[in-house]
CSV table of C-alpha atoms and ligand atoms in Angstrom, one decimal:
chain,number,residue,atom,x,y,z
D,1008,UNK,CA,189.7,-3.2,306.1
D,1009,UNK,CA,193.2,-4.9,307.1
D,1010,UNK,CA,195.1,-6.8,309.1
D,1011,UNK,CA,198.6,-6.5,309.1
D,1012,UNK,CA,201.3,-8.3,307.1
D,1013,UNK,CA,203.4,-10.8,309.0
D,1014,UNK,CA,206.5,-8.2,307.9
D,1015,UNK,CA,204.2,-5.3,308.7
D,1016,UNK,CA,203.6,-6.8,312.2
D,1017,UNK,CA,207.4,-7.1,312.8
D,1018,UNK,CA,207.4,-3.5,312.2
D,1019,UNK,CA,204.9,-3.0,314.9
D,1020,UNK,CA,206.5,-5.3,317.1
D,1021,UNK,CA,209.3,-2.8,318.5
D,1022,UNK,CA,206.0,-1.4,320.1
D,1023,UNK,CA,205.4,-4.0,321.8
D,1024,UNK,CA,208.3,-4.1,324.6
D,1025,UNK,CA,208.1,0.3,325.1
D,1026,UNK,CA,207.6,1.5,328.2
D,1027,UNK,CA,203.9,2.9,327.8
D,1028,UNK,CA,203.0,-0.3,326.6
D,1029,UNK,CA,204.7,-2.4,329.6
D,1030,UNK,CA,203.0,0.0,332.1
D,1031,UNK,CA,199.8,-0.8,330.9
D,1032,UNK,CA,199.6,-4.5,330.5
D,1033,UNK,CA,201.8,-4.5,334.3
D,1034,UNK,CA,204.9,-6.1,332.6
D,1035,UNK,CA,203.0,-8.8,330.5
D,1036,UNK,CA,203.8,-9.4,327.3
D,1037,UNK,CA,201.8,-8.4,324.3
D,1038,UNK,CA,202.0,-10.8,321.1
D,1039,UNK,CA,201.3,-8.5,318.5
D,1040,UNK,CA,199.5,-5.6,317.3
D,1041,UNK,CA,197.1,-6.6,314.9
D,1042,UNK,CA,195.4,-3.0,314.2
D,1043,UNK,CA,197.1,0.2,315.9
D,1044,UNK,CA,195.3,3.2,317.3
D,1045,UNK,CA,195.6,5.3,314.1
D,1046,UNK,CA,193.8,2.5,311.9
D,1047,UNK,CA,191.4,1.7,313.9
D,1048,UNK,CA,191.0,5.8,314.6
D,1049,UNK,CA,190.1,5.6,310.1
D,1050,UNK,CA,187.9,2.3,310.2
D,1051,UNK,CA,185.8,4.3,313.2
D,1052,UNK,CA,185.2,7.6,311.4
D,1053,UNK,CA,184.7,5.4,308.5
D,1054,UNK,CA,181.9,3.8,309.8
D,1055,UNK,CA,179.9,6.4,311.6
D,1056,UNK,CA,179.5,8.3,308.4
D,1057,UNK,CA,178.5,5.1,306.7
D,1058,UNK,CA,176.3,5.4,309.6
D,1059,UNK,CA,175.0,8.2,309.5
D,1060,UNK,CA,174.1,8.0,305.8
D,1061,UNK,CA,171.7,4.9,306.1
D,1062,UNK,CA,169.1,5.9,308.1
D,1063,UNK,CA,166.4,9.1,307.3
D,1064,UNK,CA,167.6,11.7,309.6
D,1065,UNK,CA,164.3,12.0,310.8
D,1066,UNK,CA,164.0,8.9,312.0
D,1067,UNK,CA,165.0,7.9,316.0
D,1068,UNK,CA,168.0,5.9,315.9
D,1069,UNK,CA,169.1,3.8,318.7
D,1070,UNK,CA,172.8,3.0,319.5
D,1071,UNK,CA,172.7,-0.1,321.6
D,1072,UNK,CA,176.2,-1.3,323.4
D,1073,UNK,CA,177.0,-4.6,323.9
D,1074,UNK,CA,178.7,-3.9,327.2
D,1075,UNK,CA,181.9,-4.9,327.9
D,1076,UNK,CA,183.5,-5.0,325.1
D,1077,UNK,CA,182.2,-2.3,322.9
D,1078,UNK,CA,182.4,0.4,325.3
D,1079,UNK,CA,186.3,2.2,323.9
D,1080,UNK,CA,184.5,1.6,320.3
D,1081,UNK,CA,180.9,2.8,321.3
D,1082,UNK,CA,181.9,6.2,322.5
D,1083,UNK,CA,184.0,6.3,320.0
D,1084,UNK,CA,182.3,5.2,316.8
D,1085,UNK,CA,179.1,7.5,318.1
D,1086,UNK,CA,180.9,10.8,318.0
D,1087,UNK,CA,181.6,10.2,314.2
D,1088,UNK,CA,178.3,9.6,313.5
D,1089,UNK,CA,177.2,13.3,312.6
D,1090,UNK,CA,172.9,12.6,312.9
D,1091,UNK,CA,170.9,12.8,316.6
D,1092,UNK,CA,170.7,9.3,317.7
D,1093,UNK,CA,170.3,7.7,321.4
D,1094,UNK,CA,172.1,5.3,323.3
D,1095,UNK,CA,171.8,3.0,325.5
D,1096,UNK,CA,173.8,-0.4,326.8
D,1097,UNK,CA,172.7,-4.2,327.1
D,1098,UNK,CA,175.2,-6.9,329.3
D,1099,UNK,CA,175.5,-10.0,328.0
D,1100,UNK,CA,178.1,-12.2,329.2
D,1101,UNK,CA,178.9,-15.3,326.8
D,1102,UNK,CA,182.8,-15.9,328.3
D,1103,UNK,CA,184.2,-17.0,332.0
D,1104,UNK,CA,187.9,-16.4,332.4
D,1105,UNK,CA,189.6,-18.0,329.6
D,1106,UNK,CA,189.6,-17.5,325.7
D,1107,UNK,CA,187.0,-20.3,324.5
D,1108,UNK,CA,183.4,-19.2,324.6
D,1109,UNK,CA,181.2,-21.4,326.9
D,1110,UNK,CA,178.5,-21.1,324.3
D,1111,UNK,CA,176.1,-20.0,327.3
D,1112,UNK,CA,175.0,-16.6,327.0
D,1113,UNK,CA,173.9,-14.1,330.7
D,1114,UNK,CA,171.7,-11.3,330.2
D,1115,UNK,CA,173.1,-9.1,333.4
D,1116,UNK,CA,171.9,-5.7,332.2
D,1117,UNK,CA,168.1,-5.1,330.0
D,1118,UNK,CA,168.2,-1.6,328.8
D,1119,UNK,CA,165.0,0.4,329.5
D,1120,UNK,CA,164.8,2.1,326.3
D,1121,UNK,CA,161.1,1.3,324.4
D,1122,UNK,CA,162.3,-0.9,321.2
D,1123,UNK,CA,159.6,-0.2,319.6
D,1124,UNK,CA,159.2,1.8,316.8
D,1125,UNK,CA,163.1,2.8,316.2
D,1126,UNK,CA,165.9,1.8,314.2
D,1127,UNK,CA,168.3,0.2,316.8
D,1128,UNK,CA,171.8,-0.9,316.6
D,1129,UNK,CA,173.5,-3.1,318.5
D,1130,UNK,CA,177.4,-2.5,318.9
D,1131,UNK,CA,179.9,-5.6,319.3
D,1132,UNK,CA,183.0,-5.6,319.8
D,1133,UNK,CA,183.8,-8.7,318.6
D,1134,UNK,CA,182.0,-11.6,317.0
D,1135,UNK,CA,183.9,-15.0,317.1
D,1136,UNK,CA,181.6,-18.1,317.4
D,1137,UNK,CA,178.2,-16.1,316.9
D,1138,UNK,CA,176.3,-17.2,320.1
D,1139,UNK,CA,176.1,-13.6,322.0
D,1140,UNK,CA,174.7,-12.6,318.7
D,1141,UNK,CA,172.3,-15.5,317.4
D,1142,UNK,CA,171.2,-15.2,321.3
D,1143,UNK,CA,170.3,-11.5,321.0
D,1144,UNK,CA,168.9,-10.7,317.8
D,1145,UNK,CA,165.4,-12.5,318.4
D,1146,UNK,CA,164.8,-11.4,321.5
D,1147,UNK,CA,165.6,-7.7,320.5
D,1148,UNK,CA,163.4,-8.1,317.5
D,1149,UNK,CA,160.5,-9.2,320.0
D,1150,UNK,CA,160.3,-5.5,321.0
D,1151,UNK,CA,158.9,-4.4,317.4
D,1152,UNK,CA,161.9,-2.3,316.7
D,1153,UNK,CA,161.9,-0.9,313.2
D,1154,UNK,CA,164.9,-2.6,312.3
D,1155,UNK,CA,167.4,-3.9,313.6
D,1156,UNK,CA,171.4,-4.0,312.4
D,1157,UNK,CA,174.7,-5.5,314.1
D,1158,UNK,CA,177.6,-3.2,314.1
D,1159,UNK,CA,180.6,-4.8,314.9
D,1160,UNK,CA,184.4,-3.5,314.8
D,1161,UNK,CA,185.5,-7.2,314.4
D,1162,UNK,CA,184.9,-10.0,312.9
D,1163,UNK,CA,186.2,-13.5,312.9
D,1164,UNK,CA,184.3,-15.2,310.3
D,1165,UNK,CA,184.4,-18.7,312.2
D,1166,UNK,CA,180.4,-18.8,313.3
D,1167,UNK,CA,179.0,-21.8,312.1
D,1168,UNK,CA,175.5,-19.7,312.2
D,1169,UNK,CA,174.7,-16.2,312.5
D,1170,UNK,CA,171.0,-15.3,312.2
D,1171,UNK,CA,172.3,-12.1,311.8
D,1172,UNK,CA,175.1,-10.9,309.4
D,1173,UNK,CA,176.7,-8.1,310.8
D,1174,UNK,CA,175.8,-5.0,308.4
D,1175,UNK,CA,179.0,-3.0,309.3
D,1176,UNK,CA,182.2,-4.6,310.0
D,1177,UNK,CA,185.3,-2.7,310.9
D,1178,UNK,CA,187.8,-5.3,310.8
D,1179,UNK,CA,187.5,-8.9,309.0
D,1180,UNK,CA,189.4,-10.3,312.6
D,1181,UNK,CA,192.0,-13.1,312.0
D,1182,UNK,CA,191.6,-16.6,314.2
D,1183,UNK,CA,193.3,-16.0,317.2
D,1184,UNK,CA,192.6,-14.0,320.6
D,1185,UNK,CA,192.8,-10.5,320.0
D,1186,UNK,CA,192.8,-7.8,323.2
D,1187,UNK,CA,193.4,-4.3,323.9
D,1188,UNK,CA,190.1,-1.3,322.4
D,1189,UNK,CA,187.8,-2.5,325.0
D,1190,UNK,CA,188.4,-6.3,324.7
D,1191,UNK,CA,189.9,-8.3,327.7
D,1192,UNK,CA,191.3,-11.2,328.6
D,1193,UNK,CA,190.2,-12.1,332.4
D,1194,UNK,CA,189.3,-8.5,332.2
D,1195,UNK,CA,193.2,-7.4,331.5
D,1196,UNK,CA,193.8,-5.1,329.0
D,1197,UNK,CA,190.9,-3.4,328.0
D,1198,UNK,CA,192.8,0.4,327.8
D,1199,UNK,CA,195.4,-0.5,325.5
D,1200,UNK,CA,194.8,2.0,322.0
D,1201,UNK,CA,195.3,-0.5,320.0
D,1202,UNK,CA,194.3,-4.5,319.0
D,1203,UNK,CA,196.9,-7.2,320.0
D,1204,UNK,CA,196.8,-11.1,320.0
D,1205,UNK,CA,197.7,-12.6,323.4
Y,1682,LIG,P1,180.9,-15.0,320.7
Y,1682,LIG,O1,179.3,-14.7,321.3
Y,1682,LIG,O2,181.3,-16.0,320.5
Y,1682,LIG,O3,180.3,-14.9,319.3
Y,1682,LIG,O4,181.8,-14.0,321.3
Y,1682,LIG,C1,180.9,-12.9,322.1
Y,1682,LIG,C2,181.9,-12.4,322.7
Y,1682,LIG,O5,183.7,-12.9,323.6
Y,1682,LIG,C3,182.0,-10.9,322.4
Y,1682,LIG,O6,181.6,-10.0,322.5
Y,1682,LIG,C4,183.8,-11.0,323.0
Y,1682,LIG,O7,183.8,-10.0,324.5
Y,1682,LIG,C5,183.9,-11.6,323.3
Y,1682,LIG,N1,185.5,-12.5,323.0
Y,1682,LIG,C6,185.1,-13.4,321.5
Y,1682,LIG,N2,186.5,-13.2,321.3
Y,1682,LIG,C7,187.5,-12.8,321.5
Y,1682,LIG,C8,188.7,-12.9,321.3
Y,1682,LIG,O8,189.7,-12.3,321.0
Y,1682,LIG,N3,189.1,-11.5,322.7
Y,1682,LIG,C9,188.5,-11.0,323.7
Y,1682,LIG,N4,187.1,-11.3,323.8
Y,1682,LIG,C10,186.8,-11.8,322.7
Y,1683,LIG,MG1,184.9,-10.5,326.6
């Protein structure tokens, strides 16, 4: 669980202007790399093992990814959870095209999978204001899962009130607008292999 020290950030700064990165961003500059590919991969692997260890092997587990932001994290994570599981998705949007939360959560896709009697892990890319989690948890609880936990790659720890703290957190993130590894700014940058700040 780390965030790069300013000195380390400078070391990674040289990666930001490589032709490979600029090709992905369409020439748009990224301010700094917060978590590089190797750091993310190592942490995701650890999280997968921790998650597998937390559930009895014979009980049904459903990993529910919150789209779109979690799509890369979720696909890496489930491959590191060495036990049977099912995957489904939920689509909610709380951000418009900017960098601040609108405070409104819209459900755009509701999973058809039955949640009743299953262990559910809601997978988020990032917990920021906490609005999304606070809105989704009660809604999913109504469907009678055996348990419901939140797994987030990033947690900014700025939410004033969270109905439930995530059980699994990849990294305690700085309070900056982050992009890459699934996270977007106006739909750009999701395909960056690292997490950077704008
Ligand atoms: P929250 O409801 O404010 O906790 O955040 C909801 C969603 O906003 C997250 O799942 C992300 O998709 C998006 N979001 C929040 N912070 C950031 C950020 O720093 N970069 C990119 N997307 C973000
Ligand atoms: Mg987004």
